[in-house]
Short mmCIF file of the C-alpha atoms (twelve columns), coordinates in Angstrom:
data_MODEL
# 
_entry.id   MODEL 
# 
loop_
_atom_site.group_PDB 
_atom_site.id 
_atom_site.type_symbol 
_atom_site.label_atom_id 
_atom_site.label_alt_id 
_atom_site.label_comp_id 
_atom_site.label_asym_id 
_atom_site.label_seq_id 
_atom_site.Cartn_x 
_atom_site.Cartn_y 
_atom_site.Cartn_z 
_atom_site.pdbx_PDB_model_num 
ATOM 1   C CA . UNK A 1   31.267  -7.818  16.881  1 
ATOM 2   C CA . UNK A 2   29.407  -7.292  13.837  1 
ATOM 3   C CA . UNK A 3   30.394  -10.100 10.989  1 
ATOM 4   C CA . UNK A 4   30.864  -7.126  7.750   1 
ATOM 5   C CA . UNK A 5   31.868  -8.286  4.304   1 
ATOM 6   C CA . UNK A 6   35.495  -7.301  5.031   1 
ATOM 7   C CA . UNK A 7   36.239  -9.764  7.511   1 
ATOM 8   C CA . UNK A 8   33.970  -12.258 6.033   1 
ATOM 9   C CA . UNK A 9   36.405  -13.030 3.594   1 
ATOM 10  C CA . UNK A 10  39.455  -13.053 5.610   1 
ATOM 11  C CA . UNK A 11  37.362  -15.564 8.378   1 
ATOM 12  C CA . UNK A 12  35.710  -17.691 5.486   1 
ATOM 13  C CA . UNK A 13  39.369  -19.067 4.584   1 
ATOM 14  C CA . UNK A 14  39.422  -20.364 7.369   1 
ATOM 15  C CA . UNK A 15  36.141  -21.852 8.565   1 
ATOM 16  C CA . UNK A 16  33.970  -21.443 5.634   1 
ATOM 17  C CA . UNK A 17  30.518  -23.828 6.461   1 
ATOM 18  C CA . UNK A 18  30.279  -22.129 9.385   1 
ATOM 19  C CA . UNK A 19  30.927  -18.559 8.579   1 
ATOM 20  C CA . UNK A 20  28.944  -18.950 6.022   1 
ATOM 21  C CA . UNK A 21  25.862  -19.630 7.930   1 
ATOM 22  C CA . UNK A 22  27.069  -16.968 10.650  1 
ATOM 23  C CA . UNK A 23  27.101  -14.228 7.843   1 
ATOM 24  C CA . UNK A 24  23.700  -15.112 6.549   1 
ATOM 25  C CA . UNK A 25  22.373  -14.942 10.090  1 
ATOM 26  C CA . UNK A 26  24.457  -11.362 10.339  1 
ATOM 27  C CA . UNK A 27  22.697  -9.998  6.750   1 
ATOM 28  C CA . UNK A 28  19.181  -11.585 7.768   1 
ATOM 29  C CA . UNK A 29  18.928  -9.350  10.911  1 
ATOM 30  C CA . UNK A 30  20.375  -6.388  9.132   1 
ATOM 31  C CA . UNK A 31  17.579  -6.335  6.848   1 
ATOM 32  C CA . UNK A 32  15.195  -6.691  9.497   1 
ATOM 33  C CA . UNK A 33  16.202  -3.701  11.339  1 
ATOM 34  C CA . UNK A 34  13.586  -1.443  10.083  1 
ATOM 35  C CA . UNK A 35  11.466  -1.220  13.784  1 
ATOM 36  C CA . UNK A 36  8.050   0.280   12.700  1 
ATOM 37  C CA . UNK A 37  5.642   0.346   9.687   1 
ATOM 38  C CA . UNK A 38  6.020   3.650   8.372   1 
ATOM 39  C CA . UNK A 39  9.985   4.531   7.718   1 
ATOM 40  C CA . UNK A 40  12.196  7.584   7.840   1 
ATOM 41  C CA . UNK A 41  13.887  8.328   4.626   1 
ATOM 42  C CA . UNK A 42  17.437  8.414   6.650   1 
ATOM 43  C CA . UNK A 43  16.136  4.952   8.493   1 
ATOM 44  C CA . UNK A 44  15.688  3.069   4.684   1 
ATOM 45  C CA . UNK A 45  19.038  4.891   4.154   1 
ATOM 46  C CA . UNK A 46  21.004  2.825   6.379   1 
ATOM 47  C CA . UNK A 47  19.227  -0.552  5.924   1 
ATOM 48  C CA . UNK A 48  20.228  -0.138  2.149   1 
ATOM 49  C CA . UNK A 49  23.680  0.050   3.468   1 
ATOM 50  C CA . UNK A 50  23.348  -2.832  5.609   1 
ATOM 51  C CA . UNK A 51  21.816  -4.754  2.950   1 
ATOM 52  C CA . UNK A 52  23.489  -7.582  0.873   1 
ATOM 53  C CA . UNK A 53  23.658  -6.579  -2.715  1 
ATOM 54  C CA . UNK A 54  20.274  -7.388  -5.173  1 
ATOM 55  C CA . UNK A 55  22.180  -9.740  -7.386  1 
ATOM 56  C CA . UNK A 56  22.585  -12.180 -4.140  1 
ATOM 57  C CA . UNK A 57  18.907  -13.237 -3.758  1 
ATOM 58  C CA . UNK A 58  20.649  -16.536 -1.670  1 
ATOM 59  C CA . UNK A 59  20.369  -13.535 1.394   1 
ATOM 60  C CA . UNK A 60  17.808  -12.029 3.024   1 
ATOM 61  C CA . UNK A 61  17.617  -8.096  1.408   1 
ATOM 62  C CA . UNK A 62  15.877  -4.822  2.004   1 
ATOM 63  C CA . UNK A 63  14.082  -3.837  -1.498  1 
ATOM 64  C CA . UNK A 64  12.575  -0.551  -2.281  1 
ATOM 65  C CA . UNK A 65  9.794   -0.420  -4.247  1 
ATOM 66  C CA . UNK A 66  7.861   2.272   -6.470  1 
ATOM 67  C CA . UNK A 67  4.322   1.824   -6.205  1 
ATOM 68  C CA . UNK A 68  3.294   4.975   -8.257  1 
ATOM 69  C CA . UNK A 69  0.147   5.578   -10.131 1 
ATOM 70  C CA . UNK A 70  -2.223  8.074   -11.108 1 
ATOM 71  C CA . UNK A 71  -5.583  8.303   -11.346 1 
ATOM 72  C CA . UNK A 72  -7.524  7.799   -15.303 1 
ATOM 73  C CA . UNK A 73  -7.818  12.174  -15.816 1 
ATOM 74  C CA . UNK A 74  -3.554  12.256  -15.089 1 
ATOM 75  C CA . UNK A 75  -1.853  11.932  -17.771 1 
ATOM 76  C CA . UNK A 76  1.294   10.646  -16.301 1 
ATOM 77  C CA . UNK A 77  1.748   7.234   -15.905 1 
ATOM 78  C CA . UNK A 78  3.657   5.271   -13.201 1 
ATOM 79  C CA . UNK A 79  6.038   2.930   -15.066 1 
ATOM 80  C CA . UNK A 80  6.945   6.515   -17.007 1 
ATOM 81  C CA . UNK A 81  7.782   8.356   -14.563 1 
ATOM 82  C CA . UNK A 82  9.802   5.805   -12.246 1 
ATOM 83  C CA . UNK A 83  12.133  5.901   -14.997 1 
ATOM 84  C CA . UNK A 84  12.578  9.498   -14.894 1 
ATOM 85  C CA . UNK A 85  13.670  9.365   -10.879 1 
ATOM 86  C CA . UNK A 86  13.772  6.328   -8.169  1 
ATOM 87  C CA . UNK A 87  15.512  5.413   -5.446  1 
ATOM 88  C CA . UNK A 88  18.703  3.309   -6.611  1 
ATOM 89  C CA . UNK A 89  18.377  -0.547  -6.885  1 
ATOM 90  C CA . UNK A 90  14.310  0.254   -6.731  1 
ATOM 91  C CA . UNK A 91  11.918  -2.176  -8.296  1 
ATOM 92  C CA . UNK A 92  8.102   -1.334  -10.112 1 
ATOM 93  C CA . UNK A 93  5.633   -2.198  -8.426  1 
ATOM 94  C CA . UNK A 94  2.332   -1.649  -11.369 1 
ATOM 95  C CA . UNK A 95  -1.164  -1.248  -9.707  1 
ATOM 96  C CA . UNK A 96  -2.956  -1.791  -12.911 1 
ATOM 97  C CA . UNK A 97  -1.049  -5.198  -13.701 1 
ATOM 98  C CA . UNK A 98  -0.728  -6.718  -10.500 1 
ATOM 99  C CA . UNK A 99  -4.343  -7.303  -10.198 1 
ATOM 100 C CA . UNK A 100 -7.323  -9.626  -10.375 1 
ATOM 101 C CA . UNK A 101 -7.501  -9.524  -14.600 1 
ATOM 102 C CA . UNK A 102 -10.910 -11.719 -14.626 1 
ATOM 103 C CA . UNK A 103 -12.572 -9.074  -12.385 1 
ATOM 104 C CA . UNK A 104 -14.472 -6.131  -14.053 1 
ATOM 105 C CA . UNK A 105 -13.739 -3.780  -11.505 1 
ATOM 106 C CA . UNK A 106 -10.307 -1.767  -11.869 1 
ATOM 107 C CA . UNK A 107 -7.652  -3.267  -8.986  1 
ATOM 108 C CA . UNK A 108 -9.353  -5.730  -7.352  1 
ATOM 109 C CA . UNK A 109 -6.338  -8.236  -5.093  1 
ATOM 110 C CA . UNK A 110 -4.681  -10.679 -7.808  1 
ATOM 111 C CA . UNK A 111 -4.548  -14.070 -7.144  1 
ATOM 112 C CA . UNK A 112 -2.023  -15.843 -5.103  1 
ATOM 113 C CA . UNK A 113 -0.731  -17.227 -8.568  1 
ATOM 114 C CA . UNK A 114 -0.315  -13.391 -9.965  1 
ATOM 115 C CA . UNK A 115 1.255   -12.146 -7.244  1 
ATOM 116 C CA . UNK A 116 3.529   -15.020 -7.127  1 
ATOM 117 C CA . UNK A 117 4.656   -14.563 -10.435 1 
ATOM 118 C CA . UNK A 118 5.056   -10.775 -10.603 1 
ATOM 119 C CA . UNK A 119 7.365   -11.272 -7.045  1 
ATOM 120 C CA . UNK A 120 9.276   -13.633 -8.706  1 
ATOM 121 C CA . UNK A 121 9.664   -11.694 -11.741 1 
ATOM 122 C CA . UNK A 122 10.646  -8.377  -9.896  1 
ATOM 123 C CA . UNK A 123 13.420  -10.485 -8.136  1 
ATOM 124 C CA . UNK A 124 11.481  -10.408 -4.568  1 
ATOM 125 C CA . UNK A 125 12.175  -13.246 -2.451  1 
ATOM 126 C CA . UNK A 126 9.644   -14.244 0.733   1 
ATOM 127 C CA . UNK A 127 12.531  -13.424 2.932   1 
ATOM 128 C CA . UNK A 128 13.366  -9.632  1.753   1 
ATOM 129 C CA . UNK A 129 12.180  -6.856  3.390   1 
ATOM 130 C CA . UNK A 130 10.193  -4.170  0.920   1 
ATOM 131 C CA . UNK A 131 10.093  -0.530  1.578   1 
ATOM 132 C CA . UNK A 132 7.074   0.476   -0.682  1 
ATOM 133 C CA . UNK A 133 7.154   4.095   -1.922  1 
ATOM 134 C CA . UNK A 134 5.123   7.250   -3.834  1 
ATOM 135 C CA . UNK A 135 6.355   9.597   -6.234  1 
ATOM 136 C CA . UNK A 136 8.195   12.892  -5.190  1 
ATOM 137 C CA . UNK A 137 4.953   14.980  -6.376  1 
ATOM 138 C CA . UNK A 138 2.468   12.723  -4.415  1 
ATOM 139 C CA . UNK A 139 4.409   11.692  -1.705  1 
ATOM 140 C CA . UNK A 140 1.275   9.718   0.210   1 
ATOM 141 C CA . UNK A 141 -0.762  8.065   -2.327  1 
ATOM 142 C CA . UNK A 142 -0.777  4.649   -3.501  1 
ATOM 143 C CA . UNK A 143 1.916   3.246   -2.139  1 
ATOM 144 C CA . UNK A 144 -0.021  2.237   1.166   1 
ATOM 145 C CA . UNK A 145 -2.399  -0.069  -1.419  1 
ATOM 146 C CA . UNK A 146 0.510   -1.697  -2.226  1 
ATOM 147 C CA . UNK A 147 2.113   -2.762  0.862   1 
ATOM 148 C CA . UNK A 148 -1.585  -3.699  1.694   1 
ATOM 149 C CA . UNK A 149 -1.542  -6.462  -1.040  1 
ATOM 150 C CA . UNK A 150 1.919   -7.426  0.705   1 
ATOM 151 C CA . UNK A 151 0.709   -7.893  3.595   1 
ATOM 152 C CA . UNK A 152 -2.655  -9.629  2.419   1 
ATOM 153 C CA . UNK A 153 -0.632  -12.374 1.273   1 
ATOM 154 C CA . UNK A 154 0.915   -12.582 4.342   1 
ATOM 155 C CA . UNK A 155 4.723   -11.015 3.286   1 
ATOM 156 C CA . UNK A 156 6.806   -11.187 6.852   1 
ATOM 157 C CA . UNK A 157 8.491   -7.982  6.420   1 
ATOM 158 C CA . UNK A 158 6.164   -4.819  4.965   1 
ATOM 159 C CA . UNK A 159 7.202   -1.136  5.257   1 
ATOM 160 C CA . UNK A 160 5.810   2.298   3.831   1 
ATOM 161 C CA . UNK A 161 8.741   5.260   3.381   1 
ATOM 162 C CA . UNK A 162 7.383   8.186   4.587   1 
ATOM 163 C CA . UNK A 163 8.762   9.623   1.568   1 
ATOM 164 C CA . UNK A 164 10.242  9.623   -1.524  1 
ATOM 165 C CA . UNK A 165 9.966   13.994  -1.630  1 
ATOM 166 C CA . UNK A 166 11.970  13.957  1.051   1 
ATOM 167 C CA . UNK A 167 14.287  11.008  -0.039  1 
ATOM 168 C CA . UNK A 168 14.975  13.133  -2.903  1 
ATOM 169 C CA . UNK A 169 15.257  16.637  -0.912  1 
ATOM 170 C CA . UNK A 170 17.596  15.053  1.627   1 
ATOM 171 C CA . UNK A 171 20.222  14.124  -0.808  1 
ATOM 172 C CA . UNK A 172 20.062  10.293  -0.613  1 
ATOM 173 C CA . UNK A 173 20.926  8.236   -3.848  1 
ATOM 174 C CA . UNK A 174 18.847  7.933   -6.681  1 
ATOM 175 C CA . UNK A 175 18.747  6.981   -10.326 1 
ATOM 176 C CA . UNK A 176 17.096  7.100   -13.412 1 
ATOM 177 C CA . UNK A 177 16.750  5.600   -17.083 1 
ATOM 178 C CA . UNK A 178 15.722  2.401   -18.177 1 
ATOM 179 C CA . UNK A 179 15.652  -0.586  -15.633 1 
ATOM 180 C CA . UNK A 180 17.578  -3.872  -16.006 1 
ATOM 181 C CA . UNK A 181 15.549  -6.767  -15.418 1 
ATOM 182 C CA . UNK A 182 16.295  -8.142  -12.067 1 
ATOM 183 C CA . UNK A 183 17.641  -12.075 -11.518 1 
ATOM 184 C CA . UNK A 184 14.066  -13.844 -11.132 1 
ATOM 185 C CA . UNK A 185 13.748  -15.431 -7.850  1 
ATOM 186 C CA . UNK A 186 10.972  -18.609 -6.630  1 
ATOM 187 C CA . UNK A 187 8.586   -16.264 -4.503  1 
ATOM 188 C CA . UNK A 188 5.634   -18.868 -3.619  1 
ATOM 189 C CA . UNK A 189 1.557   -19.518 -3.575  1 
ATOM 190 C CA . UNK A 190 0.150   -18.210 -0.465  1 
ATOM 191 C CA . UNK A 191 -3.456  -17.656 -0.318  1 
ATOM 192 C CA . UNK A 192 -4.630  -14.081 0.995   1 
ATOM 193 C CA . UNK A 193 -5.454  -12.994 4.339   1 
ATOM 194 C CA . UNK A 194 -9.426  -12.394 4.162   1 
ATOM 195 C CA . UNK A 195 -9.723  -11.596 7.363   1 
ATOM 196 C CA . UNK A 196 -8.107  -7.944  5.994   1 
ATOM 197 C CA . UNK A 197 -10.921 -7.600  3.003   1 
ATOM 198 C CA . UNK A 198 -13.993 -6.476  3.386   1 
ATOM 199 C CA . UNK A 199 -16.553 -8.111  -0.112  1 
ATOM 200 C CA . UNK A 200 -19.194 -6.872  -1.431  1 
ATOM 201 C CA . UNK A 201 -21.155 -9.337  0.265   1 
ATOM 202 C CA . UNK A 202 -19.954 -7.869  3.992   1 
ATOM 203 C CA . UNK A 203 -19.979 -4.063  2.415   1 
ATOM 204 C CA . UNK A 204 -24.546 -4.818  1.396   1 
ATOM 205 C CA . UNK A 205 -24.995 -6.396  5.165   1 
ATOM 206 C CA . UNK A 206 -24.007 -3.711  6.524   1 
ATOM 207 C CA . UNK A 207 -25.544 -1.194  4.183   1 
ATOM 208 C CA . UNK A 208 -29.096 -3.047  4.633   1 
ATOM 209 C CA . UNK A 209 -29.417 -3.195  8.475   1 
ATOM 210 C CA . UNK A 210 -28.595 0.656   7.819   1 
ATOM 211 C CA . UNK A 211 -25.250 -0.064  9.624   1 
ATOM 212 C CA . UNK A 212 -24.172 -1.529  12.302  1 
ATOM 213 C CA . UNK A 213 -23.376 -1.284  16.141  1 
ATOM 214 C CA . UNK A 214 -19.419 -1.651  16.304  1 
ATOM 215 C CA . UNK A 215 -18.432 -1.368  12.924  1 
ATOM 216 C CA . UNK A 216 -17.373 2.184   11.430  1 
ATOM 217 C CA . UNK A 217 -17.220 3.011   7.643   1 
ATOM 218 C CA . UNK A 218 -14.599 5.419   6.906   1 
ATOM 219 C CA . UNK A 219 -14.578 6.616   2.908   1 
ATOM 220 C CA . UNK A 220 -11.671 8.256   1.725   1 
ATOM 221 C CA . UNK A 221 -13.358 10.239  -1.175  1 
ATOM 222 C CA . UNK A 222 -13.966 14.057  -1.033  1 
ATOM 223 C CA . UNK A 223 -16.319 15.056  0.108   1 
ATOM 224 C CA . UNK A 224 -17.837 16.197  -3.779  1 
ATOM 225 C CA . UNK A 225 -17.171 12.788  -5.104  1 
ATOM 226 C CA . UNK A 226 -19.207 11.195  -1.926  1 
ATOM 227 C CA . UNK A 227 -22.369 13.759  -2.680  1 
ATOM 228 C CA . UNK A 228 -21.773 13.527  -6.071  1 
ATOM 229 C CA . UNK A 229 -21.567 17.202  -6.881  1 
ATOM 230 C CA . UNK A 230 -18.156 16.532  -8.149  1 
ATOM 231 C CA . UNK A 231 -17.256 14.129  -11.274 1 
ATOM 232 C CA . UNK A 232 -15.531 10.902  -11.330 1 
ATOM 233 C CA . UNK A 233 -12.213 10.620  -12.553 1 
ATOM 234 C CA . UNK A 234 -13.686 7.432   -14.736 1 
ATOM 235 C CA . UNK A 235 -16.011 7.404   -17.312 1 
ATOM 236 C CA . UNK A 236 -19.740 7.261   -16.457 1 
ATOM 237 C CA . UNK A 237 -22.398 8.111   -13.973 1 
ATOM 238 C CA . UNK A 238 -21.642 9.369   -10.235 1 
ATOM 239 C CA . UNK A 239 -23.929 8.739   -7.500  1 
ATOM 240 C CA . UNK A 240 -24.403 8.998   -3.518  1 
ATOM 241 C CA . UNK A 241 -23.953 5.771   -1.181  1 
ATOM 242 C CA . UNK A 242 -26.206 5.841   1.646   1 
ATOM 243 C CA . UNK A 243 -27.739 3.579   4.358   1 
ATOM 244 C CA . UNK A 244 -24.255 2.636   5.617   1 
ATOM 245 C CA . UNK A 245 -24.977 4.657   8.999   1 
ATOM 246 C CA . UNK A 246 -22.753 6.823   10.134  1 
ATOM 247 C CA . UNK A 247 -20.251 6.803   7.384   1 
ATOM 248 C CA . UNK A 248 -17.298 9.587   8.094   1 
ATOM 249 C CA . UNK A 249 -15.297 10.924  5.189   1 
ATOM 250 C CA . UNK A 250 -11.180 11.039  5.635   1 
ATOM 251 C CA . UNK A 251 -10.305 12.728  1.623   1 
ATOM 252 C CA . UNK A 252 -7.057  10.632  1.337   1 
ATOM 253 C CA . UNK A 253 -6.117  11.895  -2.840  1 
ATOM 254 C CA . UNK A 254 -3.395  14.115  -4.004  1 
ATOM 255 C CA . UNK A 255 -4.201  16.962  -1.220  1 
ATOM 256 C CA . UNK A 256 -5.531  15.264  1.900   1 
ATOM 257 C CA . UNK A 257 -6.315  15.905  5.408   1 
ATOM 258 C CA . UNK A 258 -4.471  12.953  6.636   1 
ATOM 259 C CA . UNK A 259 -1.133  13.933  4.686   1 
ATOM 260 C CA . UNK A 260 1.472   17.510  5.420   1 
ATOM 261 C CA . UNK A 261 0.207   19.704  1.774   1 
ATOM 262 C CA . UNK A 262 3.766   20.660  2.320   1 
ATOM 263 C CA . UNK A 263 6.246   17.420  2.534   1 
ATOM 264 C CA . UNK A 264 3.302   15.103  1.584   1 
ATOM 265 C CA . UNK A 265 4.750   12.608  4.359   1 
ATOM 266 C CA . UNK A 266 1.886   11.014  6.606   1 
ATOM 267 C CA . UNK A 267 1.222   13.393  9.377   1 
ATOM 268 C CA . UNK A 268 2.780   12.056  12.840  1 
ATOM 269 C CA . UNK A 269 0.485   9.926   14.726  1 
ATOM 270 C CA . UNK A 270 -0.581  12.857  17.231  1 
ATOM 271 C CA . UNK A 271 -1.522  15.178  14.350  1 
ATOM 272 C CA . UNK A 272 -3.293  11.777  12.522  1 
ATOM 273 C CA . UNK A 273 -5.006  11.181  16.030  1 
ATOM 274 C CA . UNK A 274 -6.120  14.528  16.453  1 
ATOM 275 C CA . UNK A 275 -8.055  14.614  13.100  1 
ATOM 276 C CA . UNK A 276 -9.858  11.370  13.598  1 
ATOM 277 C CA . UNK A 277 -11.098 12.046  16.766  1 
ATOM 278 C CA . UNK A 278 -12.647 15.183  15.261  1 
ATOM 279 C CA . UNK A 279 -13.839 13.131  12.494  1 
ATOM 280 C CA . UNK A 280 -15.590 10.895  14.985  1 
ATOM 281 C CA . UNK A 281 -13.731 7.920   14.663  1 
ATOM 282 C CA . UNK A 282 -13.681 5.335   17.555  1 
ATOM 283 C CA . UNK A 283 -9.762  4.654   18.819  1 
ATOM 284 C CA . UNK A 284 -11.096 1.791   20.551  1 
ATOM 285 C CA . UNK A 285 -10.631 -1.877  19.950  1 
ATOM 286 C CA . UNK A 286 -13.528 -3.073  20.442  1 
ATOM 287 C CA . UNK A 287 -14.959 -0.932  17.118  1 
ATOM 288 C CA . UNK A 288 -13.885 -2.595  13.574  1 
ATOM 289 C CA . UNK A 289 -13.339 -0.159  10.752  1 
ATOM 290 C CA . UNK A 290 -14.387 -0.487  6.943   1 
ATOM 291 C CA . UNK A 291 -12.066 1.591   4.413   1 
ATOM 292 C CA . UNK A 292 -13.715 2.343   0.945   1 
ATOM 293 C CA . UNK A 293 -12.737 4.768   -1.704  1 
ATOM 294 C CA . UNK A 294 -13.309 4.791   -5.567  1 
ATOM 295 C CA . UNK A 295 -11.057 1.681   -6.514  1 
ATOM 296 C CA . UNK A 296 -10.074 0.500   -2.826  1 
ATOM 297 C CA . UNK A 297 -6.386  2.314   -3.627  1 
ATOM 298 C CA . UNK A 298 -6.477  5.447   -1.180  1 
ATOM 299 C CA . UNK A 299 -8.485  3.434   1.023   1 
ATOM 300 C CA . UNK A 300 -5.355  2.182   2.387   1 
ATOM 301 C CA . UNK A 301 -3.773  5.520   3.093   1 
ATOM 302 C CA . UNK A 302 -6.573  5.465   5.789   1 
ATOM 303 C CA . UNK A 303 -5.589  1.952   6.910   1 
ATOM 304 C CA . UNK A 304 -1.991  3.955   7.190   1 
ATOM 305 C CA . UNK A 305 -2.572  6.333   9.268   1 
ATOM 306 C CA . UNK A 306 -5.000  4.392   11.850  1 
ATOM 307 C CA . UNK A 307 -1.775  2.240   12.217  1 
ATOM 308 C CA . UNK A 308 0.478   4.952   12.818  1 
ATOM 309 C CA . UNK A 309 -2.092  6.721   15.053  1 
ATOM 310 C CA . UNK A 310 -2.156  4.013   17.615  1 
ATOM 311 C CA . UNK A 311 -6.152  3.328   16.838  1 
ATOM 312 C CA . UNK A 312 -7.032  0.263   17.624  1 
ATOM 313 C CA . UNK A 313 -9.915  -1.896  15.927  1 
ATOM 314 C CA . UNK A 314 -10.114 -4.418  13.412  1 
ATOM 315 C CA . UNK A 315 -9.317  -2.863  10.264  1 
ATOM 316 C CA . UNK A 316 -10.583 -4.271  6.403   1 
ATOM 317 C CA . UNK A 317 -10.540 -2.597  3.216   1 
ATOM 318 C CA . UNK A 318 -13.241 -2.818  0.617   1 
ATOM 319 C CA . UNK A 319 -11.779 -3.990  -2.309  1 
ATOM 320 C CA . UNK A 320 -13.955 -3.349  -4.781  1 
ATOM 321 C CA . UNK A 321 -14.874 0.023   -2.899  1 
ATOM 322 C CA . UNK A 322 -17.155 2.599   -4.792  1 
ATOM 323 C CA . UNK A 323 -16.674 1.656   -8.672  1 
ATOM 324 C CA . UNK A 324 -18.065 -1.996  -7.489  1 
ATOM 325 C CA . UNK A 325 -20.744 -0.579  -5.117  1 
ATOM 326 C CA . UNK A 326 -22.223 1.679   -7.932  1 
ATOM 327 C CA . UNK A 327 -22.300 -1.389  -10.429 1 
ATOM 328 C CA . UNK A 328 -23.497 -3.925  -8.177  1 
ATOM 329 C CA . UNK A 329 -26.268 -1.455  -6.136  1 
ATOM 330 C CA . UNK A 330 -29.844 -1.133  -7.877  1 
ATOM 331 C CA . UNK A 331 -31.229 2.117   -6.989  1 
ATOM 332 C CA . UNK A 332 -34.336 -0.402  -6.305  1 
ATOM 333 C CA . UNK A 333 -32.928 -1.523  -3.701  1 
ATOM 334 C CA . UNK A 334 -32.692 2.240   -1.186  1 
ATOM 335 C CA . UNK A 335 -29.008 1.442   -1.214  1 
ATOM 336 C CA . UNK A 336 -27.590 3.973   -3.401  1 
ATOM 337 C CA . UNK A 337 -29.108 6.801   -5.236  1 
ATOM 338 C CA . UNK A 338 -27.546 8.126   -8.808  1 
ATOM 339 C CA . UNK A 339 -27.707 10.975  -10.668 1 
ATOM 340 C CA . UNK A 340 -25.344 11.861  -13.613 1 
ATOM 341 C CA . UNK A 341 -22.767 14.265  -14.102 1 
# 
């Protein structure tokens, strides 16, 4: 039988040492209930339920977290809206603060020592399970970056609602105002996963044996913003990448192929499979694929829906993506060719 608050108090009278660890064991798999990557709005529902309150981070919990942000030409800003409407007991997770602040390139990874402190400062413990989420308008954006970064420093339990639209459509609880500060919690050091990141360095082999037999690049720009016909959201010149090979273009922004234009969830893995086939990409394992977009943030709705797809392949993001290539590239070089906008 299930060990449930109720009769945790009646049994802890008696035996309390050992019901004590029994209930911890109970919460701990509660929390880990959540069975696949991407989650239902009614499946986060129910974990919630299961989960021990966030003022007991003792116990192993299931946090949701807002991972909303907008690109430089919005004027809405994540933190701003979260407070207008989020999922109750949901925590902030900012993009353009949890982030390498030496680098000169817009959200590179932090370092183990940032995200260390901003987990401990949201109130996220090692052993909670996060649920990382979009906004209602966006549904698919940058949440996916987010849970990325979890998962590049190697959090055991990462999950992406598939989404907060319909959260909010479906009826299930949410809140808004200002947010109390949660009760800060010891989240440790770890050092990231590499092995997930593609660097410059890996991006400019590539690029100069004019690709490369097994690898695919896969750039989440439109198609304008690729062949530079269409601005940059940022400030300053726009130019074309080329000499990667083959590289296929998957638009994962505000209205994307990969994402319903209706419910803005992730399309289901037949519908995702079907498009990348037609988009040439290789379901095998034996090809690796290279995500890139402008700031290496919708580059991960990619890494989504290759996941949820069933396409296998070793999968890295380029973290500096496009707003480092252009930078870094010399048009000297026959990497990259620019022309302003």
């Amino acid at each position: 039988m299930a060990l449930t608050r109720a009769s945790f108090g009646l049994i802890h009278a008696l035996n309390p040492k050992r019901t004590t660890l029994n209930f911890k064991l109970s919460m701990a798999t509660s929390t880990r209930a959540l069975a696949s990557y991407i989650v239902e709005p009614a499946e986060l529902a129910k974990a919630l339920e299961a989960s021990p309150p966030l003022a007991s981070p003792d116990t192993p919990r299931v946090i949701p977290i807002s991972a909303e942000w907008y690109l430089p030409n919005d004027s809405r800003k994540g933190i701003e809206e979260f407070g207008k409407l989020r999922i109750s007991t949901a925590r902030f997770f900012d993009l353009d603060a949890i982030k390498d602040h030496d680098s000169p390139y817009p959200h590179m990874l932090p370092t183990g020592e940032t995200f260390s402190r901003a987990m401990s400062e949201l109130g996220v413990a090692r052993e909670d399970t996060v649920v990382l989420y979009d906004s209602p308008q966006l549904g698919i954006f940058s949440a996916p970056r987010a849970a990325w970064t979890f998962r590049v420093f190697g959090h055991p339990r990462v999950h992406l609602l598939n989404n907060f639209k319909v959260w909010v459509e479906q009826g299930f609880p949410v809140e808004k105002g200002p947010v109390g500060q949660a009760a800060r919690t010891q989240y440790p050091v770890t050092e990231p996963d590499l092995s997930l990141v593609s660097s410059f360095e890996k991006m400019r082999e590539i690029a100069e044996e004019g690709g490369r037999e097994g690898v695919q690049i896969l750039d989440a720009r439109p198609q304008g913003r690729f062949l530079g016909s269409d601005p940059e959201p940022r400030p300053g010149g726009f130019s074309l990448a080329v000499n990667y090979g083959d590289t296929l273009l998957l638009h994962s922004g505000y209205d994307c192929e990969l994402v319903d234009p209706v419910t803005k969830k992730l399309r289901s893995g037949e519908e995702l499979g079907r498009i990348l086939l037609s988009k040439g990409v290789d379901p095998s394992g034996e090809v690796e694929k290279r995500l890139m977009c402008g700031t290496g943030v919708t580059a991960a709705v990619i890494d989504s829906a290759l996941q949820l797809a069933g396409f296998g392949g070793k999968r890295e993001i380029y973290d500096g993506s496009w707003t480092e290539w252009a930078l870094r590239v010399d048009e000297k070089s026959g990497l990259i060719s620019k022309k302003q906008i």
